[in-house]
Amino acid sequence: MRLIGHFIGGREVKGTSGRTADVFEPMTGTVQAKVDLATKAELRAAVENAKAAQPEWGATNPQRRVRVLMKFLELVARDNDALAELLAREHGKTLPDAKGDILRGVEVVEFALGIPQLMKGEYTEGAGPGIDIYSMRQPLGVVAGITPFNFPAMIPMWKFAPAIACGNAFILKPSERDPGVPMRLAELMLEAGLPPGILNVVNGDKEAVDAILDDPDIRAVGFVGSSPIAQYIYERAAATGKRAQCFGGAKNHAIIMPDADMDQTVDALVGAGYGAAGERCMAVSVAVPVGKTTADRLMEKLIPRVENLKIGPSIDPTADFGPLVTKEALNRVRNYVEIGIKEGAKLAVDGRGFKMQGYENGFYMGGCLFDNVTKDMRIYKEEIFGPVLSVVRAHDYDEALRLPSEHDYGNGVAIFTRDGDAARDFAARVNVGMVGINVPIPVPVAYYTFGGWKRSGFGDLNQYGPDSVRFYTKTKTVTSRWPSGVKEGAEFSIPTMK
Ligand code: NAD
């Protein structure tokens, strides 16, 4: 059995807690590895390593720092197939989707190559008599990232690449469900020339997370995961004076206007609703057709597409999606389907009976589709995180606009229409952080930023893009005057611009 320890000070070390978690292979339902769960002392060892290594790394010129990231990109490309297979085997998503997971992380590493430019400060000559003023961005020191199971390559890279490029040392606490790829990424960073101690991986559960939150030497925490944990981390991190950005769950709506191209819309809905078995924070989980005719046209095309989704083991490159991550996740999603039926929604497609031949113990279920869902139902209010799409019929555009705007979550939303006026109005007024216009998964490119609103995001700076540079640096502002400058004598009142 593969044993996964921690990556501290540039090497893998075995855990000492005696506590481990099972890492499943979702496509077969077997335990394929055990991962050590760290104690507070093990987290502290990682912090000590990071703290010792950071000053020299922070003082290394930014071009040299990004050369390590350039080399890392080469190594990720070299090992892409092996990384994708490891990812698919631990997570359950298909191989092409695993490659997408890696690539969306790589794009943020590419963005971080611009750090020499992005970290530049500002300068004003002659801000006062003989006075020049300038600002500089400095790394925070040791920072941490706590990441979810559903993007084990992308989200760790979103976190550590900008942080390390800015000169920080990083402690990554990946999901205990699929820690293999994050560990490999840390090894590749070392191979690329990163000094030991700058990127550490501490595997674990709540105990490791709490140790991060309470550690006085960790200056910032970036979290991605479910909303209750995001809120908990935000509050506890703030209590110890850390910067925190915590991204949570989602309920992403797709509004379908009467003039939408229905074939394109249905393609978008099946891809974004069921891809990765719905285990994406930007998955479309609610479809909102506007008007009865639109709803009927949508259901007529959508039902056969959901019935014919191809579910397969992760290594089948022709599958639309694979199994869920764990048996627990599968049971939770199945339970939501029961709840929806009891609440009175109409189960138009029932995928619960799906069995994968040859993989009978895998965590599979077929796509489910609910019609006539209403906003008081739990299946509408709560995040299901599985291959289940709910159709909420809206009478008109205003009702459709209110649904995502008034929902507790505010991660992503999409509108399908040919009407530029409607799309423009929607983008301006909807109370959600990321909007797609005929784009179902509007994950912004790496040089914009990613962040949901309301219960989908706690804290004010987004992940990646220019916001990540702001998050992982502090600004220092220097006001200077040299002796040959204007002499004003002693000044006892607050200096003002005369
Ligand atoms: P999760 O909240 O269960 O776990 C996320 C991280 O928190 C993991 O590292 C886990 O070990 C840790 N954790 C879990 N329980 C904890 C506790 N009680 N105390 C302290 N730490 C704890 O989330 P998940 O199931 O791994 O991921 C799925 C969730 O992540 C979904 O809600 C999804 O929407 C969300 N997500 C959000 C985004 C985004 O950018 N908004 C992106 C991806 C996933």
Coordinates of C-alpha atoms and ligand atoms in Angstrom, one line a residue:
M1 CA 0.0 0.0 0.0
R2 CA 1.3 3.5 -1.0
L3 CA 1.9 5.6 2.1
I4 CA 1.9 9.4 1.6
G5 CA 3.7 11.4 4.2
H6 CA 4.4 15.2 4.3
F7 CA 6.8 17.3 2.2
I8 CA 8.8 19.4 4.6
G9 CA 12.2 21.1 4.1
G10 CA 12.6 19.7 0.6
R11 CA 11.9 16.0 1.2
E12 CA 9.1 13.6 2.0
V13 CA 8.9 12.7 5.6
K14 CA 6.8 10.1 7.3
G15 CA 4.0 11.2 9.6
T16 CA 4.4 10.7 13.4
S17 CA 0.8 11.0 14.5
G18 CA -0.2 7.4 13.9
R19 CA -3.4 8.8 12.3
T20 CA -4.0 8.2 8.6
A21 CA -6.8 8.6 6.1
D22 CA -7.8 6.3 3.2
V23 CA -7.2 7.5 -0.3
F24 CA -9.6 5.8 -2.5
E25 CA -9.6 4.9 -6.2
P26 CA -13.1 6.0 -6.9
M27 CA -13.4 4.1 -10.2
T28 CA -12.9 0.8 -8.5
G29 CA -14.0 1.8 -4.9
T30 CA -10.8 0.4 -3.4
V31 CA -8.4 2.0 -1.0
Q32 CA -5.2 2.7 -3.0
A33 CA -3.1 4.6 -0.5
K34 CA -3.0 5.9 3.1
V35 CA -2.1 9.5 3.9
D36 CA -0.6 10.7 7.2
L37 CA -2.6 13.2 9.1
A38 CA -0.3 15.8 10.7
T39 CA -0.1 16.9 14.3
K40 CA 0.4 20.5 15.4
A41 CA 4.1 19.6 16.0
E42 CA 4.5 18.5 12.4
L43 CA 2.9 21.6 11.1
R44 CA 5.3 23.6 13.3
A45 CA 8.2 21.8 11.8
A46 CA 7.1 22.9 8.3
V47 CA 6.7 26.5 9.5
E48 CA 10.2 26.4 11.0
N49 CA 11.6 25.2 7.7
A50 CA 9.7 27.8 5.8
K51 CA 10.6 30.6 8.2
A52 CA 14.3 29.7 7.9
A53 CA 14.3 29.6 4.1
Q54 CA 12.1 32.6 3.4
P55 CA 14.4 35.6 4.0
E56 CA 16.9 34.5 1.4
W57 CA 14.2 33.6 -1.1
G58 CA 12.4 36.9 -0.5
A59 CA 15.7 38.8 -1.2
T60 CA 16.4 36.8 -4.4
N61 CA 15.6 39.1 -7.4
P62 CA 12.2 38.5 -8.9
Q63 CA 13.6 37.4 -12.3
R64 CA 15.5 34.6 -10.6
R65 CA 12.5 33.5 -8.7
V66 CA 10.4 33.2 -11.9
R67 CA 13.1 31.2 -13.6
V68 CA 12.2 28.4 -11.1
L69 CA 8.6 28.7 -12.1
M70 CA 9.6 28.5 -15.8
K71 CA 11.5 25.3 -15.2
F72 CA 8.6 24.0 -13.2
L73 CA 6.3 24.5 -16.2
E74 CA 8.7 22.5 -18.3
L75 CA 8.6 19.7 -15.7
V76 CA 4.8 19.7 -15.5
A77 CA 4.7 19.4 -19.3
R78 CA 7.2 16.5 -19.2
D79 CA 5.1 14.7 -16.6
N80 CA 1.7 15.7 -17.8
D81 CA 0.4 12.2 -18.6
A82 CA 1.6 10.7 -15.3
L83 CA 0.2 13.6 -13.3
A84 CA -3.2 13.4 -15.1
E85 CA -3.4 9.7 -14.5
L86 CA -2.6 10.0 -10.8
L87 CA -5.1 12.8 -10.5
A88 CA -7.9 10.8 -12.3
R89 CA -7.2 7.7 -10.2
E90 CA -7.4 9.6 -6.9
H91 CA -10.2 12.0 -7.8
G92 CA -12.3 10.0 -10.2
K93 CA -12.6 12.6 -13.0
T94 CA -11.8 11.6 -16.6
L95 CA -8.3 11.8 -18.0
P96 CA -9.1 14.7 -20.4
D97 CA -10.7 16.6 -17.5
A98 CA -7.7 15.8 -15.3
K99 CA -5.5 17.4 -18.0
G100 CA -7.8 20.5 -17.9
D101 CA -7.4 20.6 -14.1
I102 CA -3.6 20.8 -14.6
L103 CA -3.7 23.3 -17.4
R104 CA -5.9 25.8 -15.6
G105 CA -3.3 25.7 -12.8
V106 CA -0.5 26.0 -15.3
E107 CA -2.1 29.2 -16.6
V108 CA -1.8 30.8 -13.2
V109 CA 1.9 29.8 -13.0
E110 CA 2.3 31.5 -16.4
F111 CA 0.7 34.6 -15.0
A112 CA 3.0 34.5 -12.1
L113 CA 6.0 34.7 -14.5
G114 CA 5.1 38.4 -14.8
I115 CA 5.9 39.1 -11.1
P116 CA 8.9 41.3 -11.8
Q117 CA 6.5 43.7 -13.6
L118 CA 3.5 43.0 -11.3
M119 CA 5.4 43.7 -8.1
K120 CA 6.7 47.0 -9.1
G121 CA 6.0 49.9 -6.8
E122 CA 5.2 53.5 -7.5
Y123 CA 7.3 56.7 -7.4
T124 CA 6.4 60.4 -7.2
E125 CA 9.2 62.9 -7.5
G126 CA 8.6 66.2 -5.8
A127 CA 5.5 65.2 -3.8
G128 CA 6.4 68.1 -1.5
P129 CA 9.3 70.6 -1.2
G130 CA 12.4 68.4 -1.7
I131 CA 10.3 65.3 -1.0
D132 CA 10.1 62.2 -3.1
I133 CA 7.7 59.3 -2.2
Y134 CA 7.7 55.7 -3.3
S135 CA 6.1 52.5 -2.5
M136 CA 7.3 48.9 -2.6
R137 CA 5.6 45.5 -2.3
Q138 CA 7.2 43.1 0.1
P139 CA 6.4 39.5 0.7
L140 CA 4.4 38.6 3.8
G141 CA 6.8 35.8 5.0
V142 CA 5.2 32.4 5.6
V143 CA 1.7 32.0 4.1
A144 CA -0.6 28.9 3.8
G145 CA -3.2 27.5 1.5
I146 CA -5.9 25.0 2.4
T147 CA -7.4 23.4 -0.7
P148 CA -10.4 21.1 -1.6
F149 CA -10.5 17.7 -3.2
N150 CA -12.1 18.7 -6.5
F151 CA -9.2 20.4 -8.3
P152 CA -6.1 18.9 -6.7
A153 CA -3.7 20.4 -9.3
M154 CA -5.3 23.6 -10.3
I155 CA -6.2 25.1 -6.9
P156 CA -2.8 24.4 -5.2
M157 CA -1.1 26.1 -8.2
W158 CA -3.5 29.0 -7.9
K159 CA -2.3 29.4 -4.4
F160 CA 1.4 28.6 -4.3
A161 CA 2.6 30.0 -7.6
P162 CA 1.8 33.7 -7.0
A163 CA 2.7 33.5 -3.3
I164 CA 6.1 32.0 -4.0
A165 CA 6.8 34.3 -7.0
C166 CA 6.1 37.2 -4.6
G167 CA 8.9 35.9 -2.4
N168 CA 6.9 34.1 0.3
A169 CA 7.4 30.6 1.7
F170 CA 4.3 28.4 1.4
I171 CA 2.6 25.7 3.5
L172 CA 0.0 23.8 1.5
K173 CA -2.6 21.7 3.3
P174 CA -4.3 19.8 0.4
S175 CA -7.4 17.7 0.6
E176 CA -6.7 14.4 2.4
R177 CA -8.9 12.7 -0.3
D178 CA -6.4 13.2 -3.2
P179 CA -3.0 14.3 -1.9
G180 CA -0.9 12.5 -4.5
V181 CA -0.8 15.3 -7.1
P182 CA 0.0 18.2 -4.7
M183 CA 2.9 16.1 -3.3
R184 CA 4.2 15.6 -6.9
L185 CA 3.9 19.3 -7.6
A186 CA 6.1 20.1 -4.6
E187 CA 8.7 17.6 -5.7
L188 CA 8.7 19.2 -9.2
M189 CA 9.1 22.6 -7.7
L190 CA 12.2 21.3 -5.9
E191 CA 13.5 19.7 -9.1
A192 CA 13.0 23.0 -10.8
G193 CA 15.4 24.7 -8.4
L194 CA 13.2 26.0 -5.6
P195 CA 15.2 26.1 -2.3
P196 CA 14.0 23.5 0.3
G197 CA 11.5 24.9 2.8
I198 CA 9.9 27.3 0.4
L199 CA 7.1 24.9 -0.6
N200 CA 6.0 22.5 2.1
V201 CA 3.0 20.1 2.0
V202 CA 1.4 19.2 5.3
N203 CA -1.2 16.6 4.9
G204 CA -4.0 16.4 7.4
D205 CA -7.5 17.2 8.5
K206 CA -9.0 19.6 11.0
E207 CA -6.1 19.2 13.4
A208 CA -3.6 20.4 10.8
V209 CA -5.9 23.2 9.7
D210 CA -6.4 24.5 13.2
A211 CA -2.6 24.4 13.8
I212 CA -2.2 26.6 10.7
L213 CA -4.9 29.0 11.8
D214 CA -3.4 29.4 15.3
D215 CA 0.3 29.6 14.2
P216 CA 1.7 33.0 14.9
D217 CA 4.3 32.8 12.1
I218 CA 1.8 32.2 9.3
R219 CA 0.7 35.6 8.0
A220 CA -2.0 34.8 5.5
V221 CA -4.3 31.9 4.7
G222 CA -6.0 31.2 1.4
F223 CA -8.8 28.7 1.6
V224 CA -11.0 27.0 -1.0
G225 CA -13.7 24.5 0.0
S226 CA -17.2 24.4 1.4
S227 CA -18.9 27.5 2.8
P228 CA -19.2 26.5 6.5
I229 CA -15.5 25.7 6.6
A230 CA -14.7 28.8 4.6
Q231 CA -16.5 31.0 7.2
Y232 CA -14.9 29.1 10.1
I233 CA -11.4 29.6 8.6
Y234 CA -12.1 33.3 7.9
E235 CA -13.1 34.0 11.5
R236 CA -10.4 32.0 13.2
A237 CA -7.7 33.3 10.9
A238 CA -8.8 36.9 11.6
A239 CA -8.8 36.2 15.3
T240 CA -5.0 35.6 15.1
G241 CA -4.5 38.7 12.9
K242 CA -4.0 36.9 9.6
R243 CA -5.0 37.9 6.2
A244 CA -7.6 35.5 4.9
Q245 CA -9.4 34.9 1.6
C246 CA -11.8 32.0 1.9
F247 CA -13.8 30.7 -1.1
G248 CA -16.8 28.5 -0.5
G249 CA -19.6 26.6 -2.2
A250 CA -21.9 27.5 -5.0
K251 CA -25.3 27.1 -6.7
N252 CA -24.7 28.4 -10.2
H253 CA -27.7 29.3 -12.2
A254 CA -28.1 29.3 -16.0
I255 CA -30.8 31.6 -17.3
I256 CA -32.3 30.5 -20.6
M257 CA -34.1 33.3 -22.5
P258 CA -36.8 32.6 -25.1
D259 CA -34.4 33.6 -27.9
A260 CA -31.5 31.4 -26.8
D261 CA -30.0 29.0 -29.3
M262 CA -31.5 25.8 -27.7
D263 CA -29.0 23.3 -29.1
Q264 CA -26.0 25.3 -27.9
T265 CA -27.7 25.9 -24.6
V266 CA -28.4 22.2 -24.0
D267 CA -24.8 21.4 -25.0
A268 CA -23.6 23.9 -22.4
L269 CA -25.9 22.6 -19.7
V270 CA -25.0 19.0 -20.0
G271 CA -21.2 19.8 -20.1
A272 CA -21.3 22.3 -17.2
G273 CA -23.9 20.4 -15.2
Y274 CA -22.6 16.9 -15.4
G275 CA -18.8 17.3 -16.3
A276 CA -16.6 16.0 -13.4
A277 CA -19.8 14.4 -12.0
G278 CA -21.0 17.9 -11.0
E279 CA -18.1 18.2 -8.6
R280 CA -17.0 21.6 -9.7
C281 CA -17.6 24.9 -7.8
M282 CA -18.5 26.4 -11.2
A283 CA -20.8 23.5 -12.2
V284 CA -24.3 24.7 -13.4
S285 CA -26.7 23.2 -10.9
V286 CA -29.8 25.2 -11.6
A287 CA -31.3 25.9 -15.1
V288 CA -33.9 28.7 -15.3
P289 CA -35.9 28.7 -18.5
V290 CA -37.9 32.0 -18.9
G291 CA -41.5 31.3 -19.9
K292 CA -43.4 28.1 -20.3
T293 CA -42.6 27.6 -24.0
T294 CA -38.9 28.0 -23.4
A295 CA -39.1 25.5 -20.5
D296 CA -41.0 22.9 -22.5
R297 CA -38.6 23.3 -25.5
L298 CA -35.6 22.9 -23.1
M299 CA -37.0 19.8 -21.4
E300 CA -37.7 18.1 -24.7
K301 CA -34.1 18.4 -25.7
L302 CA -32.5 18.1 -22.3
I303 CA -34.1 14.8 -21.1
P304 CA -32.7 12.6 -23.8
R305 CA -29.3 14.1 -23.5
V306 CA -29.2 13.5 -19.7
E307 CA -30.5 9.9 -20.3
N308 CA -27.7 9.2 -22.7
L309 CA -24.7 10.6 -20.8
K310 CA -21.8 8.3 -20.9
I311 CA -20.5 7.4 -17.5
G312 CA -17.3 5.5 -17.3
P313 CA -14.1 4.7 -15.3
S314 CA -11.7 7.6 -15.1
I315 CA -9.3 6.0 -17.5
D316 CA -11.9 5.8 -20.2
P317 CA -11.1 8.8 -22.4
T318 CA -14.5 8.6 -24.1
A319 CA -16.6 8.9 -20.8
D320 CA -18.5 12.1 -20.2
F321 CA -17.8 11.8 -16.5
G322 CA -16.6 9.3 -14.0
P323 CA -17.4 8.3 -10.4
L324 CA -17.8 10.6 -7.4
V325 CA -14.9 11.0 -5.1
T326 CA -16.0 8.8 -2.2
K327 CA -18.8 6.5 -1.2
E328 CA -19.8 9.2 1.4
A329 CA -20.1 11.8 -1.4
L330 CA -22.2 9.3 -3.5
N331 CA -24.5 8.6 -0.6
R332 CA -24.9 12.4 0.1
V333 CA -25.9 13.1 -3.5
R334 CA -28.3 10.1 -3.6
N335 CA -29.8 11.4 -0.4
Y336 CA -30.4 14.8 -2.0
V337 CA -32.3 13.1 -4.8
E338 CA -34.6 11.4 -2.2
I339 CA -35.1 14.8 -0.5
G340 CA -36.0 16.4 -3.9
I341 CA -38.6 13.7 -4.6
K342 CA -40.1 14.1 -1.1
E343 CA -40.2 17.9 -1.5
G344 CA -42.4 17.4 -4.6
A345 CA -39.9 18.2 -7.4
K346 CA -40.4 16.0 -10.5
L347 CA -37.5 13.6 -11.2
A348 CA -37.5 13.7 -15.0
V349 CA -34.3 11.6 -15.2
D350 CA -33.3 9.2 -12.5
G351 CA -29.6 8.1 -12.7
R352 CA -29.5 6.4 -9.3
G353 CA -29.8 2.9 -10.6
F354 CA -26.7 3.2 -12.8
K355 CA -24.2 0.3 -12.4
M356 CA -20.8 0.3 -14.1
Q357 CA -20.1 -3.1 -15.5
G358 CA -16.8 -4.5 -14.3
Y359 CA -16.5 -1.7 -11.7
E360 CA -19.4 -2.6 -9.5
N361 CA -17.8 -1.2 -6.3
G362 CA -16.9 2.2 -7.8
F363 CA -18.7 5.3 -6.7
Y364 CA -20.9 5.9 -9.8
M365 CA -24.2 7.3 -10.4
G366 CA -26.0 8.5 -13.5
G367 CA -27.1 12.0 -14.3
C368 CA -30.3 13.1 -12.5
L369 CA -32.6 15.9 -13.7
F370 CA -35.3 17.6 -11.7
D371 CA -38.1 19.7 -13.1
N372 CA -40.5 22.0 -11.3
V373 CA -38.0 22.8 -8.5
T374 CA -39.1 25.8 -6.4
K375 CA -37.0 28.1 -4.4
D376 CA -38.2 27.0 -1.0
M377 CA -36.8 23.4 -1.6
R378 CA -33.6 22.2 0.0
I379 CA -32.4 20.8 -3.3
Y380 CA -32.5 24.4 -4.6
K381 CA -31.1 26.1 -1.5
E382 CA -28.2 23.7 -0.8
E383 CA -25.2 22.7 -2.8
I384 CA -25.5 19.1 -3.9
F385 CA -22.1 18.7 -5.6
G386 CA -23.1 15.8 -7.8
P387 CA -24.5 15.1 -11.3
V388 CA -27.9 16.6 -10.5
L389 CA -29.4 19.5 -12.4
S390 CA -32.5 21.3 -11.1
V391 CA -34.9 23.2 -13.4
V392 CA -36.7 26.1 -11.9
R393 CA -39.3 27.6 -14.2
A394 CA -39.4 31.4 -14.2
H395 CA -42.4 33.4 -15.5
D396 CA -40.4 36.3 -16.8
Y397 CA -36.9 37.8 -17.0
D398 CA -37.3 39.8 -13.7
E399 CA -38.0 36.6 -11.8
A400 CA -35.1 34.9 -13.5
L401 CA -32.8 37.7 -12.5
R402 CA -34.0 37.6 -8.9
L403 CA -33.3 33.9 -8.4
P404 CA -29.4 33.9 -8.5
S405 CA -29.4 37.5 -7.1
E406 CA -31.3 36.5 -3.9
H407 CA -29.6 33.1 -3.5
D408 CA -27.2 32.7 -0.5
Y409 CA -24.4 31.6 -2.9
G410 CA -23.0 33.9 -5.5
N411 CA -20.1 32.2 -7.3
G412 CA -21.0 32.0 -11.0
V413 CA -24.0 32.5 -13.2
A414 CA -24.8 32.4 -16.9
I415 CA -27.4 33.8 -19.3
F416 CA -28.2 32.2 -22.7
T417 CA -29.6 34.7 -25.1
R418 CA -29.2 36.4 -28.5
D419 CA -30.4 39.7 -27.1
G420 CA -27.5 42.0 -26.3
D421 CA -29.6 44.4 -24.2
A422 CA -30.8 41.6 -22.0
A423 CA -27.3 40.2 -21.6
R424 CA -25.9 43.6 -20.7
D425 CA -28.6 44.4 -18.2
F426 CA -28.2 40.9 -16.6
A427 CA -24.4 41.3 -16.3
A428 CA -24.8 44.7 -14.7
R429 CA -27.5 43.8 -12.2
V430 CA -27.1 40.2 -11.2
N431 CA -25.7 39.9 -7.6
V432 CA -23.1 37.2 -8.4
G433 CA -19.3 37.4 -8.7
M434 CA -18.6 35.8 -12.1
V435 CA -21.0 36.0 -15.1
G436 CA -21.1 34.1 -18.4
I437 CA -22.9 35.3 -21.5
N438 CA -23.5 32.2 -23.5
V439 CA -20.6 30.8 -21.6
P440 CA -21.6 28.2 -19.0
I441 CA -18.5 28.0 -16.8
P442 CA -17.2 31.5 -16.7
V443 CA -13.9 30.8 -14.9
P444 CA -12.0 34.0 -15.8
V445 CA -8.6 33.7 -17.5
A446 CA -5.5 33.8 -15.3
Y447 CA -4.9 37.5 -15.8
Y448 CA -8.3 38.5 -14.4
T449 CA -9.3 37.2 -11.0
F450 CA -11.6 34.5 -9.6
G451 CA -14.0 35.0 -6.7
G452 CA -17.6 34.5 -5.8
W453 CA -19.8 36.8 -3.7
K454 CA -22.1 36.3 -0.7
R455 CA -21.5 32.8 0.9
S456 CA -19.2 31.8 -1.9
G457 CA -16.4 34.1 -0.8
F458 CA -15.3 35.5 2.5
G459 CA -12.6 38.3 2.4
D460 CA -12.2 41.0 -0.2
L461 CA -9.4 40.0 -2.6
N462 CA -9.9 37.4 -5.3
Q463 CA -7.7 34.5 -6.2
Y464 CA -5.0 34.7 -8.9
G465 CA -4.6 37.7 -11.3
P466 CA -3.5 41.1 -9.9
D467 CA -5.5 40.5 -6.7
S468 CA -3.1 37.6 -5.8
V469 CA -0.2 40.0 -5.9
R470 CA -2.0 42.3 -3.5
F471 CA -3.0 39.4 -1.2
Y472 CA 0.5 37.9 -1.0
T473 CA 2.4 41.2 -0.5
K474 CA 2.3 44.2 1.9
T475 CA 2.8 47.7 0.7
K476 CA 5.5 49.9 2.3
T477 CA 5.5 53.6 1.5
V478 CA 8.7 55.6 1.9
T479 CA 8.6 59.4 2.1
S480 CA 12.1 60.8 1.7
R481 CA 14.0 64.2 1.9
W482 CA 17.7 64.6 1.6
P483 CA 19.7 67.2 3.6
S484 CA 20.1 69.4 0.6
G485 CA 16.3 69.6 0.3
V486 CA 14.3 72.5 1.6
K487 CA 15.0 73.3 5.3
E488 CA 11.8 74.3 7.2
G489 CA 13.0 74.3 10.8
A490 CA 11.2 72.4 13.6
E491 CA 7.5 71.7 12.7
F492 CA 5.2 71.0 15.6
S493 CA 1.9 70.6 13.9
I494 CA 1.0 67.7 11.5
P495 CA 2.9 68.2 8.2
T496 CA 0.5 69.4 5.5
M497 CA 1.0 70.4 1.9
K498 CA 1.5 74.1 1.8
Ligands
NAD1 P1 -14.2 20.8 2.4 O1 -14.7 22.1 2.9 O2 -14.8 19.6 3.0 O3 -12.6 20.7 2.5 C1 -11.8 21.8 2.1 C2 -10.5 21.7 2.9 O4 -10.9 22.0 4.3 C3 -9.8 20.4 2.9 O5 -8.4 20.6 2.9 C4 -10.2 19.8 4.2 O6 -9.2 18.9 4.8 C5 -10.4 21.0 5.1 N1 -11.5 20.7 6.2 C6 -12.6 20.0 6.0 N2 -13.3 20.0 7.2 C7 -12.7 20.8 8.0 C8 -13.0 21.2 9.3 N3 -14.0 20.8 10.0 N4 -12.1 22.1 9.9 C9 -11.0 22.5 9.3 N5 -10.7 22.1 8.0 C10 -11.5 21.3 7.4 O7 -14.5 20.9 0.8 P2 -14.3 19.7 -0.3 O8 -15.3 18.7 -0.1 O9 -12.9 19.3 -0.3 O10 -14.5 20.5 -1.6 C11 -15.7 20.8 -2.2 C12 -16.2 22.2 -1.8 O11 -15.3 23.1 -2.3 C13 -17.6 22.5 -2.5 O12 -18.4 23.2 -1.6 C14 -17.1 23.4 -3.6 O13 -18.1 24.3 -4.1 C15 -16.0 24.1 -3.0 N6 -15.1 24.8 -4.0 C16 -15.1 26.1 -4.1 C17 -14.3 26.7 -5.0 C18 -14.3 28.2 -5.2 O14 -13.3 28.8 -5.7 N7 -15.3 28.9 -4.6 C19 -13.5 26.0 -5.8 C20 -13.5 24.6 -5.7 C21 -14.3 24.0 -4.7

